[in-house]
XYZ file of C-alpha atoms in Angstrom:
578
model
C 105.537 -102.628 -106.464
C 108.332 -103.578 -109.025
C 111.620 -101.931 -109.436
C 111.909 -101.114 -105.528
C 115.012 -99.526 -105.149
C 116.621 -99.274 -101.454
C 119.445 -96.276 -100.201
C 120.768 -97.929 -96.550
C 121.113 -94.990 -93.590
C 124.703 -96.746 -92.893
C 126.384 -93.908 -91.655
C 125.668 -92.769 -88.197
C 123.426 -95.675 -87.604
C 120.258 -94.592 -86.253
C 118.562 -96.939 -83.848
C 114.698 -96.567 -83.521
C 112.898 -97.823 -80.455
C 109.412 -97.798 -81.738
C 107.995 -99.989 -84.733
C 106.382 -97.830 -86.879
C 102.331 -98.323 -86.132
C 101.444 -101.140 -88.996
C 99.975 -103.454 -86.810
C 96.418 -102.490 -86.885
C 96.378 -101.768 -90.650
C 98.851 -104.853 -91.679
C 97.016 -107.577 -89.661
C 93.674 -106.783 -90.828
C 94.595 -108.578 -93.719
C 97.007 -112.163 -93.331
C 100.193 -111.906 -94.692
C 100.638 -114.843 -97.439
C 102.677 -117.361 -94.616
C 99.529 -117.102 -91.988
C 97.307 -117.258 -94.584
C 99.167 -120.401 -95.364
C 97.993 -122.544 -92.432
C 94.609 -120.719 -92.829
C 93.959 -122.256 -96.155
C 94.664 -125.856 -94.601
C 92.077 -125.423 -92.162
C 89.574 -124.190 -94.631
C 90.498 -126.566 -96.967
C 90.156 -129.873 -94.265
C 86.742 -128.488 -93.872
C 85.377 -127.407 -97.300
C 86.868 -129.689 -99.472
C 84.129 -132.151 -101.280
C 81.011 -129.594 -99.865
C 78.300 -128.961 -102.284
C 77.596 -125.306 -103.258
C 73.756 -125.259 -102.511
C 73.331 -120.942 -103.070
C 75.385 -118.131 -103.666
C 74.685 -114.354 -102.861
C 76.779 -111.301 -102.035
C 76.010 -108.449 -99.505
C 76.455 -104.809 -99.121
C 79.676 -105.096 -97.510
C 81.384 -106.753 -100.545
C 81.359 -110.554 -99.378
C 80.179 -113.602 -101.276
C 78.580 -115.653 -99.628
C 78.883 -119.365 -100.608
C 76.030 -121.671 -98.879
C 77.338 -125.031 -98.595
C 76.046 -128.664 -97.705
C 77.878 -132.163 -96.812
C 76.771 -134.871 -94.197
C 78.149 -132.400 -91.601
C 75.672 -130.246 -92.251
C 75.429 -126.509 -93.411
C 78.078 -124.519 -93.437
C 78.855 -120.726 -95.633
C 82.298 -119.854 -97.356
C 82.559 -116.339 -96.498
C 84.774 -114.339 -99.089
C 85.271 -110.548 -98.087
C 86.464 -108.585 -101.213
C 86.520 -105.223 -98.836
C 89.859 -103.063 -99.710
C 90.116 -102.785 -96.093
C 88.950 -106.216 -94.404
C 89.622 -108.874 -97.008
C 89.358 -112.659 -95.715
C 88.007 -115.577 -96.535
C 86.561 -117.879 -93.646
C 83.733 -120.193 -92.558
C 81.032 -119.795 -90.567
C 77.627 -120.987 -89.542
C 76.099 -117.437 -89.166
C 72.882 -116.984 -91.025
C 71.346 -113.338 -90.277
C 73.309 -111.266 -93.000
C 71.820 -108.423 -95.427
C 71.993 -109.398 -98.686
C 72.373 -107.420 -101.681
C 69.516 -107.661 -105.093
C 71.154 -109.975 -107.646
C 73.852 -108.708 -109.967
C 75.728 -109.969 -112.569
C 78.525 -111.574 -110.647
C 76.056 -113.318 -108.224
C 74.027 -114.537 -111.210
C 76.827 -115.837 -112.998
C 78.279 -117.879 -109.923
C 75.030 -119.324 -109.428
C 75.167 -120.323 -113.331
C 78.494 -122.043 -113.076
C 79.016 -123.008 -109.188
C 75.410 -124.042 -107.770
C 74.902 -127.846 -107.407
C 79.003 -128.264 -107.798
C 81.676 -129.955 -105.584
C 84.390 -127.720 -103.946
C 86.949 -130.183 -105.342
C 90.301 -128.114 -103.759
C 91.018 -125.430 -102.041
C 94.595 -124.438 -102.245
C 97.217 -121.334 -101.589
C 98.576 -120.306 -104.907
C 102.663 -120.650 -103.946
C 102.690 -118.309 -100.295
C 101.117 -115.558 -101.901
C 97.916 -113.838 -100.809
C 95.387 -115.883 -104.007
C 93.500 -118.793 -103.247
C 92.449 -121.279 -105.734
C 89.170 -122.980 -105.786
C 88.265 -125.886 -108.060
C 84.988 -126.782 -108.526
C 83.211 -129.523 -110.628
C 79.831 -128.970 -111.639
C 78.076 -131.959 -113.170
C 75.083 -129.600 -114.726
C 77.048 -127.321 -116.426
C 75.962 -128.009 -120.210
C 80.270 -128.047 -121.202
C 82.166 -130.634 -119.447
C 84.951 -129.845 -116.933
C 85.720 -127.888 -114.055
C 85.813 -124.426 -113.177
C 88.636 -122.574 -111.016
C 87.581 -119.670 -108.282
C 90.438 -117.581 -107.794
C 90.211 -114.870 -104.658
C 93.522 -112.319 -104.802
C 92.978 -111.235 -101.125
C 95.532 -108.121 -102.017
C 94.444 -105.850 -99.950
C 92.779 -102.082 -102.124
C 93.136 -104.750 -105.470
C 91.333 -107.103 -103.601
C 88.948 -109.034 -106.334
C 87.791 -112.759 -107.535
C 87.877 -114.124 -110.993
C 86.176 -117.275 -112.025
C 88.065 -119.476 -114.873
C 87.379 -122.330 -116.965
C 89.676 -125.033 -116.872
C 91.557 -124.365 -120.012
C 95.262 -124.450 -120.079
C 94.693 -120.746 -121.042
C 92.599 -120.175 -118.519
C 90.180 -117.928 -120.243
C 88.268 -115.442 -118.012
C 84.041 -116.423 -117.284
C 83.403 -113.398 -114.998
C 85.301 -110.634 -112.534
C 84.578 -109.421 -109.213
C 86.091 -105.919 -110.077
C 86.876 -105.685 -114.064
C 90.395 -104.117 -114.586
C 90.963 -102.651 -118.280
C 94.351 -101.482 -119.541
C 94.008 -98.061 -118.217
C 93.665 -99.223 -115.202
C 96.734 -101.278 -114.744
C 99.720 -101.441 -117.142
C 100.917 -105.003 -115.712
C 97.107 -106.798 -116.418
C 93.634 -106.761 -117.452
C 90.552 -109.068 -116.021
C 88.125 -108.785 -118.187
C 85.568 -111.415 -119.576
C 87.465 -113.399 -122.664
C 90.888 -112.315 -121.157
C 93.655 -114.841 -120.326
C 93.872 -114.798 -116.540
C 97.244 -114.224 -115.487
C 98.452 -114.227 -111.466
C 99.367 -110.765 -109.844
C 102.603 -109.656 -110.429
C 105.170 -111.636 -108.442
C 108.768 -112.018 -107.701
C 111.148 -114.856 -107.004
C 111.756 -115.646 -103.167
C 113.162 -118.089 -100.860
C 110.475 -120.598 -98.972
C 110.347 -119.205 -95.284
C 110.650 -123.071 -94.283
C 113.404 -123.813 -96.690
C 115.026 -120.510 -94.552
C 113.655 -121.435 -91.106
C 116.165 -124.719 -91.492
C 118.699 -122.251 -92.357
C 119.117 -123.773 -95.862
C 119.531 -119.797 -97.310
C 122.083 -117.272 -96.557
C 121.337 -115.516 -92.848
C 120.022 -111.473 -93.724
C 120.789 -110.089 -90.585
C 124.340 -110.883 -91.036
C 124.156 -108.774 -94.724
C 122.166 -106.084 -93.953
C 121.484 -103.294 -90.727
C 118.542 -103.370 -88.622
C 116.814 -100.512 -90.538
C 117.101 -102.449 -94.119
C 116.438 -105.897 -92.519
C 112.727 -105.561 -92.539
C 112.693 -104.247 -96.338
C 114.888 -107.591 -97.100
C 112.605 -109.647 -95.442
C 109.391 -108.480 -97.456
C 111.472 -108.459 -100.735
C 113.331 -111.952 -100.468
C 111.335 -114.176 -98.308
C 107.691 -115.514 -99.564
C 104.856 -114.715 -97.221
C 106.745 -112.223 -95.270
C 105.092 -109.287 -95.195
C 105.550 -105.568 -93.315
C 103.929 -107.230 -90.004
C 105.992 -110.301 -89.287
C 108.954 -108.689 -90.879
C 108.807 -106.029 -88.393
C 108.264 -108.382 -85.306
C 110.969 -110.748 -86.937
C 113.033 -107.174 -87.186
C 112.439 -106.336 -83.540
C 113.089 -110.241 -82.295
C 116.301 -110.080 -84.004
C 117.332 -107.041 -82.234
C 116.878 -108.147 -78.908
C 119.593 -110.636 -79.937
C 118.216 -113.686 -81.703
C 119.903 -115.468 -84.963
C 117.315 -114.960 -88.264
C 116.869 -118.472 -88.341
C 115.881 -119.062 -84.629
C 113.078 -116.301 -84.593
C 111.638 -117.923 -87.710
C 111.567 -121.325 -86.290
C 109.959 -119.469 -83.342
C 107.174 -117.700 -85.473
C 106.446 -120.685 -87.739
C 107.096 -123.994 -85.840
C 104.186 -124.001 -83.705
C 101.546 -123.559 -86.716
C 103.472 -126.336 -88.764
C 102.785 -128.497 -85.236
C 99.421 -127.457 -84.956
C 100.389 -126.200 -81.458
C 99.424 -122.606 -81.302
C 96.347 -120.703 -79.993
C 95.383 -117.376 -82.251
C 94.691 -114.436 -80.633
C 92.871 -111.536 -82.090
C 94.122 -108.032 -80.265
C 91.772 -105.130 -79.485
C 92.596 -101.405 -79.121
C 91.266 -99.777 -75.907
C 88.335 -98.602 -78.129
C 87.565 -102.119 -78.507
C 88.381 -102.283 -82.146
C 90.109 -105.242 -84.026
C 93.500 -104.645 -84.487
C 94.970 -107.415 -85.899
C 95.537 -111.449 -85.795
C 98.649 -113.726 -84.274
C 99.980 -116.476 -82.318
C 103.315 -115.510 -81.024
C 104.221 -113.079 -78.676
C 105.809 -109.072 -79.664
C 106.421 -105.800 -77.381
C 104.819 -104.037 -80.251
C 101.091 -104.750 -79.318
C 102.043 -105.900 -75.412
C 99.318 -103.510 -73.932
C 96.270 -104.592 -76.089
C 94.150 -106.786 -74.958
C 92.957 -109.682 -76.532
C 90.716 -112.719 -77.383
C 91.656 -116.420 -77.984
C 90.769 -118.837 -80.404
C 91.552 -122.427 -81.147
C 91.912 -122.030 -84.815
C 92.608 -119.470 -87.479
C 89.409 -120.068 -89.016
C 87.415 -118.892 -85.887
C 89.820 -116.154 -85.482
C 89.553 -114.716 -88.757
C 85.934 -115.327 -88.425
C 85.460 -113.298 -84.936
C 87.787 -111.186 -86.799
C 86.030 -110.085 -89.624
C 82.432 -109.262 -87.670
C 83.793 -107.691 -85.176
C 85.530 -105.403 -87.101
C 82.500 -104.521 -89.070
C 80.543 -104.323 -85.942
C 82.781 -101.486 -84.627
C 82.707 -99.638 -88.327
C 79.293 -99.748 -88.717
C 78.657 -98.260 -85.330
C 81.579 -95.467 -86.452
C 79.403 -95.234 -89.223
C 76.168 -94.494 -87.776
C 78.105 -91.962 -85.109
C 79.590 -89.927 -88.417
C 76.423 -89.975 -89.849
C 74.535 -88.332 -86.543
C 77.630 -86.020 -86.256
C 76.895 -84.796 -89.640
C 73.150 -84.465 -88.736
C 73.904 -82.737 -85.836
C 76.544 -80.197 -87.432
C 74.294 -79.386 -90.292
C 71.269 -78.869 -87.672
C 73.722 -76.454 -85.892
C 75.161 -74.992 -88.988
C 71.899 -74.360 -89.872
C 70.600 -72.161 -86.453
C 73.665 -70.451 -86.826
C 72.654 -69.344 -90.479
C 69.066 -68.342 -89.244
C 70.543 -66.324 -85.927
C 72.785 -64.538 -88.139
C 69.899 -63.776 -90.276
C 67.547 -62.180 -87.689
C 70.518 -60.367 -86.463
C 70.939 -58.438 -89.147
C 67.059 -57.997 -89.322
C 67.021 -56.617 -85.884
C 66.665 -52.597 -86.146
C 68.746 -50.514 -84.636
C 67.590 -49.231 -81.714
C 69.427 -45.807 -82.328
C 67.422 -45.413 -85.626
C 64.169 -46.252 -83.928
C 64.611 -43.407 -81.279
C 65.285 -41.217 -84.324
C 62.113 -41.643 -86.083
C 59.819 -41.193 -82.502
C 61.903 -37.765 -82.104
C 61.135 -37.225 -85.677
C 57.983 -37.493 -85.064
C 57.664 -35.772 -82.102
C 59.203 -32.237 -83.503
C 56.532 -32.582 -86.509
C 54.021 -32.867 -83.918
C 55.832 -28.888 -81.694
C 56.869 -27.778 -85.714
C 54.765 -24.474 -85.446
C 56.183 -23.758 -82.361
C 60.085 -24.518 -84.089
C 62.077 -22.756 -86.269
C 62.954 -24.133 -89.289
C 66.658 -23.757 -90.448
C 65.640 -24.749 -93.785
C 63.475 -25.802 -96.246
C 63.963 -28.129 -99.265
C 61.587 -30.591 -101.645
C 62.981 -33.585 -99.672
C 62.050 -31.981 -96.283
C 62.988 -29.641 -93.437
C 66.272 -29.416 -91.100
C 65.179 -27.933 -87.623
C 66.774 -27.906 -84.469
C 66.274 -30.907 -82.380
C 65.306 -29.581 -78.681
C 65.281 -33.064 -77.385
C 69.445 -33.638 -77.614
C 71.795 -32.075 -75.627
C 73.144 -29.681 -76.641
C 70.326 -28.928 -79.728
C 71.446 -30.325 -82.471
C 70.264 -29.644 -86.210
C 68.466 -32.811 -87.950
C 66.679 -33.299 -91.151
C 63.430 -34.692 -91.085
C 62.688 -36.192 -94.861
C 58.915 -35.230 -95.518
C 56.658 -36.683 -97.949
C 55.330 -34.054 -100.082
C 52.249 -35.240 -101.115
C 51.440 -35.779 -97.357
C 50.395 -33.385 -94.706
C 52.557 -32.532 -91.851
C 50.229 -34.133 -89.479
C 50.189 -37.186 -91.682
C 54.081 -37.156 -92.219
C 54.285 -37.398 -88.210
C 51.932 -40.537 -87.869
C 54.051 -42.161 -90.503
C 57.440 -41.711 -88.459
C 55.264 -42.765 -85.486
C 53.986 -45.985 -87.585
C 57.385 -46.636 -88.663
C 58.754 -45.940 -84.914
C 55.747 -49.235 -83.504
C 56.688 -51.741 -86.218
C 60.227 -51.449 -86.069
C 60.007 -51.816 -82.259
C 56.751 -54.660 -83.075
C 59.288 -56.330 -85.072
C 62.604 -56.196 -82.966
C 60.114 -57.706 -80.124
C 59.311 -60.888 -82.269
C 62.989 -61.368 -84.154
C 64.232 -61.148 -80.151
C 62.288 -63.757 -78.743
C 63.054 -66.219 -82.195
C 66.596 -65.329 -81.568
C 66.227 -66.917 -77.897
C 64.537 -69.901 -78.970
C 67.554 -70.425 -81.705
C 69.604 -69.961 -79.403
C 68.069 -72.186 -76.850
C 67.602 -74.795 -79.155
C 71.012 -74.344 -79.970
C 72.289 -74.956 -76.633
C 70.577 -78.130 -76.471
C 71.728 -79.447 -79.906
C 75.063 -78.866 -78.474
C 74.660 -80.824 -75.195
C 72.928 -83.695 -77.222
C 76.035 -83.842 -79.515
C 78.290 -83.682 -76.717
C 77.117 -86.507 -74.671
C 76.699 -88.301 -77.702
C 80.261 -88.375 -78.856
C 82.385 -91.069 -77.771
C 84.473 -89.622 -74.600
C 88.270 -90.527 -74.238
C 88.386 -92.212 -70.755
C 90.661 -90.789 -68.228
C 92.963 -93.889 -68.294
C 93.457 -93.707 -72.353
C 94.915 -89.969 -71.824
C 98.232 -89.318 -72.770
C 99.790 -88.446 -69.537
C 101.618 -84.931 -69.856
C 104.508 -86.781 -68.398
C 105.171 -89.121 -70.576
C 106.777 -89.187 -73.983
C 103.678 -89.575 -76.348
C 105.429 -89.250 -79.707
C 108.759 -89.905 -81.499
C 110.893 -86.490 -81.879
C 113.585 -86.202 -84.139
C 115.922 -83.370 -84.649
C 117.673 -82.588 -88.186
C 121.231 -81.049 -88.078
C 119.315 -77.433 -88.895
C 117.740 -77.362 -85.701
C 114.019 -78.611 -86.824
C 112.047 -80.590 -84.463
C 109.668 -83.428 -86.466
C 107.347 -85.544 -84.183
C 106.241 -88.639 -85.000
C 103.171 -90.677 -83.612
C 102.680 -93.521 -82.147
C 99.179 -94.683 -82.802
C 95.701 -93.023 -82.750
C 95.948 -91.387 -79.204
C 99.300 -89.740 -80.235
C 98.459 -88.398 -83.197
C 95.749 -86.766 -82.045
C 98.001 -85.230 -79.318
C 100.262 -84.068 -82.128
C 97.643 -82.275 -83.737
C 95.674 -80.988 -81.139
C 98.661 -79.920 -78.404
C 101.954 -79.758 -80.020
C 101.329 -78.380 -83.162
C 101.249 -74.550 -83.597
C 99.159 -73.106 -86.700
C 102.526 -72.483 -88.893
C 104.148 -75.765 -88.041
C 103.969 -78.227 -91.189
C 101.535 -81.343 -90.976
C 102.759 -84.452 -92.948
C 100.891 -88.058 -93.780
C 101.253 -90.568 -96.116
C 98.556 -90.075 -99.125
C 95.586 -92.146 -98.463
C 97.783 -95.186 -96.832
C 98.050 -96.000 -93.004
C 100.724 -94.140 -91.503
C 101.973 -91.847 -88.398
C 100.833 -88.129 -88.110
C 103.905 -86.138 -88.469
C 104.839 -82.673 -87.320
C 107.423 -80.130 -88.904
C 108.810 -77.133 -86.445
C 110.683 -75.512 -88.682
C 113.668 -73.552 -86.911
C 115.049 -71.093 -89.847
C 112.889 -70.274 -92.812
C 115.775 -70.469 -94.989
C 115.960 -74.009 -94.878
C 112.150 -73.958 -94.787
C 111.532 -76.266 -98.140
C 114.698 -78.800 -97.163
C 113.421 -79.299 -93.899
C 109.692 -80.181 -95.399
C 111.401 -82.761 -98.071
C 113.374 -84.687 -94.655
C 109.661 -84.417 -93.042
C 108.044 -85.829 -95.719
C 110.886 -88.423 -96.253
C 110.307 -89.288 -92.537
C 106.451 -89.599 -92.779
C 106.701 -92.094 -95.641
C 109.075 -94.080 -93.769
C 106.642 -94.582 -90.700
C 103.823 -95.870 -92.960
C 103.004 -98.988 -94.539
C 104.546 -98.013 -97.806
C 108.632 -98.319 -95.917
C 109.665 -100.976 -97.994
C 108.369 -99.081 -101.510
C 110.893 -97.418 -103.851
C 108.639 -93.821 -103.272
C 105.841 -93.012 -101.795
C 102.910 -89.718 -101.972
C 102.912 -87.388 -98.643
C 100.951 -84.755 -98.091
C 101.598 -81.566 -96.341
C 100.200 -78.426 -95.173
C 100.002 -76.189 -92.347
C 98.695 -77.151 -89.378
C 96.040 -74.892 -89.181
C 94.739 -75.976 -92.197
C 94.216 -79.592 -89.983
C 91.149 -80.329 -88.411
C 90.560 -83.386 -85.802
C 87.591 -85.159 -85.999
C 86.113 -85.324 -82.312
C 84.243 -88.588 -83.140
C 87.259 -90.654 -84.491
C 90.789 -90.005 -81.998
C 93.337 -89.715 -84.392
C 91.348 -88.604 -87.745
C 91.722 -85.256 -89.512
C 90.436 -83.512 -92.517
C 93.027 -81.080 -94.043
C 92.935 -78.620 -96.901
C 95.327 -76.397 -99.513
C 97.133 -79.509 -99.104
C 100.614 -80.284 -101.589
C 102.161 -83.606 -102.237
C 105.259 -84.412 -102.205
C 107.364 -87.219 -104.499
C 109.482 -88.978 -101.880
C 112.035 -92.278 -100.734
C 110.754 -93.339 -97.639
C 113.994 -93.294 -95.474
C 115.489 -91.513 -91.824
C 117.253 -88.854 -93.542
C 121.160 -88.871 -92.047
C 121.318 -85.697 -90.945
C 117.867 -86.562 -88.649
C 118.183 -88.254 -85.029
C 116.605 -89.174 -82.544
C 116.126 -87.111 -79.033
């Protein structure tokens, strides 16, 4: 984002424990320096192929089939807002998608071409691929370029011109939709927006001025992102947290970046207890120490392994939201129906009361009649205790005789009726009961180990000088326990808009202070989300009870009469830690 403006907490220095959770959002997609070292490997590999095919698929790849004397191999590029990558791999059972226009026109202009480079545009997240096609009717080559940038992921294809004119877009981006670019067909291609910074291996020899010297622990890791190329929030917050265990700038770089510039490193990809993906590195950080993990000899395979496990585990999350919803509509639905044949059901009072009106027409003569009217007769009703008057409507154009076997027919049905709505409200209600087992044993169940126990700390609190509490979680697990344990139905509930981010939690302690108190909340919420380093950020808020967990995904709400707030994403200086 340009124009990022930064307001330092240098007064009463607060000192936060916990990195705020970006690892499994941040390291889904490679920051520009691992991405780096990726390209290299791709490039060794790729470079000189022959594009044989092309296709895309459902989830957003392109798919680019390639031969050489090695044999086949695919260039896998995922243009998914939340899983973009590009990789190798030798996997052929893949769904593919009917041809559309950007399929058809790479196979116009790359089938039967060379991959001639593959290069890293500067350290920035776009890769460059030139290809030479010898059966293209105009002579030269053509330039791929993938902008793995994370929701404005997208691909462009080029010609070669100095201009570089614009043959075809992934995602076509008019003026409306961004005010620094368009990519459009016939446009100039221009780069994404970037910024002048300093070479991380210019800095890691210590050739550039030392920023933990210049600036505080909490405006390091913004520094980093804004003055160092391929730094992004992920290494800049394990650089952050390196550096405050007492290491010089310079010596955690050359720790993060010397063994991929020796080709001596092994990648890992980490794994939440669920058993999703979390995220992709080499070095060591106390910030994912408890997840398990996998390891690969190359980035390639990792980002591979990577990618399909990752949609492995959402497609299966997929599927389970999909028989949730099936299974909440199917009881949403029996509900509906028993509340209908409730209020079929007769009342059994006003079933009695037509047999006993029935029963005095059938003793009238021996009755006296109280009164007499053109709707019917009030007489006294021997069989309540004490006798009680009671007007029995009677159809004039009926005989008394035949007015009784009316309240009598009327008496059977009802009863007749009630009989047949009770026994379909038992089998709703049975079926019911079963629906509910089926979609309890069918949700995923937290295992006793992954509880939060109650002893433990399982959030961040804060306190602000008014006496307000605001929690903060830690991952998944934590906000879920924030939601579903600490948070009482008038407390506030605060999360970045639509971004990755901690759950947060507003106990307000005086309503006076009430809207104050909900700005420092919000201001705290945008700070432990991936937007930290941005000038502002969009929260929303709303009252907890307005917050609903979602029992198939830990950690994931729906929320409603929701307000967002404007923000700076910063620890307020009247907040601290308890």
């Amino acid at each position: 984002m340009e124009g990022n403006s930064w307001i330092s907490n240098r007064e009463g220095k607060l000192q936060v424990n916990y990195a705020f959770p970006l690892f499994s959002e941040a390291m889904k997609i490679l920051e520009g320096l691992a991405l780096h070292f990726l390209i290299e490997e791709i490039g060794r590999e790729i470079e000189g192929v022959r594009i044989q095919k092309v296709f895309t698929t459902p989830r957003r790849e392109t798919w680019l089939e390639t031969y050489s004397p090695r044999g086949e191999r695919f260039l896998v590029i995922s243009l998914h807002p939340q899983i973009n990558s590009i990789f190798t791999t030798s996997r052929r059972e893949v769904e593919k998608e009917k041809p559309n226009n950007w399929q058809q026109l790479l196979n116009k202009y790359l089938v039967g071409g060379k991959i001639i480079s593959f290069t890293q545009v500067g350290w920035d997240r776009v890769v460059k691929i030139e290809i030479k096609n010898p059966y293209l009717p105009e002579e030269g080559n053509v330039y791929l370029f993938v902008e793995l940038t994370g929701r404005n992921t997208n691909a462009i294809l080029t010609d070669q011109s100095e201009l570089l004119h614009i043959l075809g877009v992934y995602r076509r981006v008019s003026k409306d939709q961004s005010r620094f670019r368009t990519l459009l067909p016939g446009e100039k291609y221009s780069l994404p927006p970037q910024k002048s910074k300093v070479d991380p291996l210019l800095f890691m020899e210590g050739q550039e001025k030392d920023l933990s010297l210049l600036y505080p622990p909490e405006e390091l890791q913004y520094q980093l992102i804004q003055q160092i190329d391929g730094i992004g929030p992920f290494l800049s917050q394990v650089i952050v947290e390196k550096v405050e265990e007492g290491k010089s700038l310079q010596g955690v770089m050359r720790e993060i970046i010397s063994p991929l510039r020796e080709s001596n490193y092994q990648i890992r990809v980490f794994f939440s207890s669920s058993g999703e993906p979390q995220g992709i590195f080499w070095n060591s950080s106390t910030s994912y120490s408890s997840l398990s993990w996998k390891e690969f000899p190359s980035f390639n395979q990792a980002v591979e392994y990577f990618h399909f496990s990752w949609w492995e585990k959402h497609e299966e999350l997929t599927r389970q939201k999909i028989k949730e919803k099936r299974w909440k509509e199917e009881l949403d639905f029996l509900e509906k129906e028993r509340e209908k044949i409730k209020n079929l059901i007769k009342n059994e009072e006003e079933l009695e009361e037509l047999k006993i009106k029935g029963e005095l027409l059938k003793i009238l003569p021996s009755l006296e009649v109280m009164s007499k009217t053109e709707e019917g007769i009030v007489v006294k009703n021997i069989f309540s205790s004490p006798p009680q008057n009671i007007f029995i409507s009677l159809n004039s154009r009926l005989s008394v005789n035949q007015n009784m076997q009316n309240y009598f027919r009327l008496y059977r049905k009802g009863r007749e009726k009630n009989l047949k709505l009770r026994e379909r409200l038992k089998e709703l209600e049975e079926k019911e009961r079963k629906v509910k087992k089926i979609f309890e044993q069918e949700l995923p169940q937290e295992k006793e180990k992954d509880k939060i126990p109650p002893s433990t700390s399982p959030a961040l609190r804060f306190k602000t000088s008014q006496g307000s509490e605001i929690w903060v979680g830690k991952n998944a697990k934590s906000n879920h326990f924030l939601v579903t344990k600490v948070a009482s139905p008038q407390d506030y509930w605060l999360h970045v808009r639509d971004l990755p981010g901690s759950h947060v939690i507003l106990k307000v302690k005086s309503k006076e202070n009430e809207e104050e108190e909900v700005q420092k909340a919000a201001q705290v919420a945008a700070y432990f989300s991936s937007v930290r380093g941005e000038s502002k950020a969009e929260v929303v808020v709303t009252q907890a009870k307005y917050v609903r967990p979602l029992p198939s995904q830990i950690g994931k709400v729906t929320y409603r009469r929701e307000k967002t707030l404007l923000v700076k994403p910063q620890l307020p200086k009247d907040v601290s830690l308890v």
